[in-house]
Amino acid sequence: MAATTTALAAGLCVKAARLSTSHMSDALDIVAAGESLRDRAATLSQADADAYGLVAKEMRRSREPDPQGRRRAIAEALSHASDAPVQIVEIAAGVVALAARIAEGGNPNLLGDVLTAALLGESGARSAAALVRINLEGVHDDERPSKVAALLERIAEDSARTRRAQRFD
């Protein structure tokens, strides 16, 4: 659901930017960026489901005759299953940044849509980040959890910018 939520957020940014061409000189650039982010997020929904299918398959695997091999296979599947959520957080960071930009200079009649986009984007990112933390729990040499944490900070800042532009903070 994190990918779908993020795609919906991007779609709201596209709508708001399209209807802000008389307010923002770069509105069409924002439309193109939002469409790209929306399309990338939408494809990750299936990739995420497929990756968790592999995790489930490894979890069902018999412990015998090779319990170490099973644990290793589960860890590898969980690592692979973290790829899509990391990408979702990256995409959501772009979406929330677009929402903040539109909130600051776009059509004021669409502030509700832009606020919704920022909140959905932040929610999608936080959901995906939780999956990364859960999947990689106990793995100490993986940089993805710290990368995701840094992105969440940036997302929170951009979401706050969106709320401030609308006096909701």
One Martini backbone bead per residue (centre of mass of N, CA, C, O) as a GRO file, in nm:
protein
  169
    1MET     BB    1   0.051   0.066  -0.013
    2ALA     BB    2   0.282   0.270  -0.030
    3ALA     BB    3   0.293   0.296  -0.338
    4THR     BB    4   0.000   0.385  -0.384
    5THR     BB    5   0.004   0.634  -0.203
    6THR     BB    6   0.233   0.775  -0.358
    7ALA     BB    7   0.091   0.785  -0.631
    8LEU     BB    8  -0.145   0.959  -0.535
    9ALA     BB    9   0.023   1.200  -0.449
   10ALA     BB   10   0.139   1.257  -0.730
   11GLY     BB   11  -0.133   1.302  -0.870
   12LEU     BB   12  -0.202   1.558  -0.708
   13CYS     BB   13   0.038   1.722  -0.811
   14VAL     BB   14  -0.037   1.717  -1.104
   15LYS     BB   15  -0.305   1.858  -1.081
   16ALA     BB   16  -0.204   2.120  -0.940
   17ALA     BB   17   0.002   2.200  -1.159
   18ARG     BB   18  -0.192   2.219  -1.400
   19LEU     BB   19  -0.364   2.445  -1.222
   20SER     BB   20  -0.072   2.646  -1.207
   21THR     BB   21   0.031   2.795  -1.473
   22SER     BB   22  -0.048   3.101  -1.378
   23HIS     BB   23   0.156   3.080  -1.107
   24MET     BB   24   0.380   2.891  -1.253
   25SER     BB   25   0.655   2.856  -1.460
   26ASP     BB   26   0.714   2.532  -1.360
   27ALA     BB   27   0.456   2.350  -1.383
   28LEU     BB   28   0.530   2.152  -1.619
   29ASP     BB   29   0.772   2.030  -1.473
   30ILE     BB   30   0.606   1.921  -1.235
   31VAL     BB   31   0.429   1.739  -1.395
   32ALA     BB   32   0.652   1.556  -1.506
   33ALA     BB   33   0.765   1.469  -1.234
   34GLY     BB   34   0.502   1.353  -1.118
   35GLU     BB   35   0.455   1.137  -1.336
   36SER     BB   36   0.714   0.983  -1.286
   37LEU     BB   37   0.664   0.916  -0.988
   38ARG     BB   38   0.394   0.774  -1.023
   39ASP     BB   39   0.494   0.547  -1.213
   40ARG     BB   40   0.709   0.431  -1.025
   41ALA     BB   41   0.524   0.364  -0.786
   42ALA     BB   42   0.322   0.176  -0.930
   43THR     BB   43   0.537  -0.053  -0.997
   44LEU     BB   44   0.616  -0.120  -0.691
   45SER     BB   45   0.376  -0.281  -0.593
   46GLN     BB   46   0.448  -0.550  -0.737
   47ALA     BB   47   0.741  -0.580  -0.646
   48ASP     BB   48   0.673  -0.602  -0.347
   49ALA     BB   49   0.494  -0.853  -0.363
   50ASP     BB   50   0.702  -1.042  -0.491
   51ALA     BB   51   0.916  -1.028  -0.267
   52TYR     BB   52   0.724  -1.143  -0.041
   53GLY     BB   53   0.687  -1.415  -0.178
   54LEU     BB   54   0.980  -1.507  -0.128
   55VAL     BB   55   0.972  -1.497   0.174
   56ALA     BB   56   0.744  -1.699   0.215
   57LYS     BB   57   0.885  -1.934   0.078
   58GLU     BB   58   1.128  -1.948   0.279
   59MET     BB   59   0.955  -1.987   0.538
   60ARG     BB   60   0.832  -2.271   0.432
   61ARG     BB   61   1.084  -2.395   0.449
   62SER     BB   62   1.262  -2.636   0.553
   63ARG     BB   63   1.486  -2.692   0.814
   64GLU     BB   64   1.541  -2.944   0.668
   65PRO     BB   65   1.885  -3.013   0.647
   66ASP     BB   66   1.931  -2.666   0.639
   67PRO     BB   67   1.911  -2.417   0.859
   68GLN     BB   68   2.123  -2.213   0.758
   69GLY     BB   69   2.021  -2.189   0.468
   70ARG     BB   70   1.745  -2.083   0.543
   71ARG     BB   71   1.835  -1.826   0.692
   72ARG     BB   72   1.988  -1.710   0.452
   73ALA     BB   73   1.747  -1.699   0.255
   74ILE     BB   74   1.573  -1.511   0.425
   75ALA     BB   75   1.772  -1.276   0.440
   76GLU     BB   76   1.786  -1.231   0.133
   77ALA     BB   77   1.483  -1.181   0.090
   78LEU     BB   78   1.464  -0.937   0.283
   79SER     BB   79   1.665  -0.764   0.135
   80HIS     BB   80   1.511  -0.759  -0.133
   81ALA     BB   81   1.239  -0.648   0.006
   82SER     BB   82   1.382  -0.353   0.055
   83ASP     BB   83   1.405  -0.213  -0.219
   84ALA     BB   84   1.123  -0.096  -0.272
   85PRO     BB   85   1.090   0.076  -0.012
   86VAL     BB   86   1.326   0.261  -0.070
   87GLN     BB   87   1.210   0.375  -0.333
   88ILE     BB   88   0.956   0.491  -0.209
   89VAL     BB   89   1.096   0.698  -0.032
   90GLU     BB   90   1.233   0.849  -0.260
   91ILE     BB   91   0.975   0.928  -0.407
   92ALA     BB   92   0.833   1.071  -0.172
   93ALA     BB   93   1.037   1.297  -0.150
   94GLY     BB   94   0.964   1.419  -0.424
   95VAL     BB   95   0.663   1.465  -0.374
   96VAL     BB   96   0.681   1.650  -0.122
   97ALA     BB   97   0.847   1.867  -0.264
   98LEU     BB   98   0.630   1.938  -0.470
   99ALA     BB   99   0.412   2.018  -0.273
  100ALA     BB  100   0.567   2.255  -0.149
  101ARG     BB  101   0.600   2.416  -0.407
  102ILE     BB  102   0.298   2.448  -0.468
  103ALA     BB  103   0.213   2.579  -0.199
  104GLU     BB  104   0.401   2.840  -0.247
  105GLY     BB  105   0.300   2.895  -0.586
  106GLY     BB  106   0.027   2.806  -0.640
  107ASN     BB  107  -0.290   2.737  -0.647
  108PRO     BB  108  -0.493   2.824  -0.380
  109ASN     BB  109  -0.740   2.624  -0.455
  110LEU     BB  110  -0.522   2.356  -0.404
  111LEU     BB  111  -0.425   2.315  -0.105
  112GLY     BB  112  -0.571   2.054  -0.023
  113ASP     BB  113  -0.429   1.870  -0.229
  114VAL     BB  114  -0.139   1.930  -0.137
  115LEU     BB  115  -0.168   1.840   0.152
  116THR     BB  116  -0.252   1.553   0.084
  117ALA     BB  117   0.005   1.480  -0.068
  118ALA     BB  118   0.199   1.517   0.168
  119LEU     BB  119   0.063   1.316   0.364
  120LEU     BB  120   0.074   1.068   0.180
  121GLY     BB  121   0.377   1.069   0.126
  122GLU     BB  122   0.461   1.043   0.421
  123SER     BB  123   0.309   0.780   0.479
  124GLY     BB  124   0.443   0.605   0.265
  125ALA     BB  125   0.729   0.641   0.375
  126ARG     BB  126   0.686   0.534   0.664
  127SER     BB  127   0.590   0.255   0.582
  128ALA     BB  128   0.841   0.172   0.416
  129ALA     BB  129   1.049   0.220   0.644
  130ALA     BB  130   0.941   0.000   0.830
  131LEU     BB  131   1.011  -0.234   0.643
  132VAL     BB  132   1.311  -0.193   0.643
  133ARG     BB  133   1.357  -0.227   0.946
  134ILE     BB  134   1.235  -0.510   0.970
  135ASN     BB  135   1.402  -0.662   0.748
  136LEU     BB  136   1.696  -0.537   0.881
  137GLU     BB  137   1.702  -0.662   1.141
  138GLY     BB  138   2.034  -0.716   1.254
  139VAL     BB  139   2.162  -0.549   1.024
  140HIS     BB  140   2.476  -0.366   1.030
  141ASP     BB  141   2.590  -0.331   0.705
  142ASP     BB  142   2.341  -0.156   0.624
  143GLU     BB  143   2.250   0.161   0.470
  144ARG     BB  144   1.937   0.190   0.432
  145PRO     BB  145   1.826   0.289   0.707
  146SER     BB  146   1.985   0.562   0.706
  147LYS     BB  147   1.877   0.667   0.440
  148VAL     BB  148   1.578   0.668   0.523
  149ALA     BB  149   1.605   0.856   0.765
  150ALA     BB  150   1.700   1.102   0.603
  151LEU     BB  151   1.451   1.119   0.421
  152LEU     BB  152   1.243   1.162   0.649
  153GLU     BB  153   1.348   1.438   0.731
  154ARG     BB  154   1.295   1.578   0.460
  155ILE     BB  155   0.995   1.515   0.449
  156ALA     BB  156   0.915   1.664   0.708
  157GLU     BB  157   1.006   1.942   0.609
  158ASP     BB  158   0.823   1.955   0.353
  159SER     BB  159   0.558   1.913   0.500
  160ALA     BB  160   0.585   2.166   0.675
  161ARG     BB  161   0.593   2.365   0.440
  162THR     BB  162   0.309   2.305   0.346
  163ARG     BB  163   0.162   2.385   0.605
  164ARG     BB  164   0.271   2.675   0.624
  165ALA     BB  165   0.153   2.775   0.349
  166GLN     BB  166  -0.146   2.706   0.498
  167ARG     BB  167  -0.158   2.740   0.811
  168PHE     BB  168  -0.123   2.421   0.960
  169ASP     BB  169   0.127   2.449   1.190
   0.00000   0.00000   0.00000
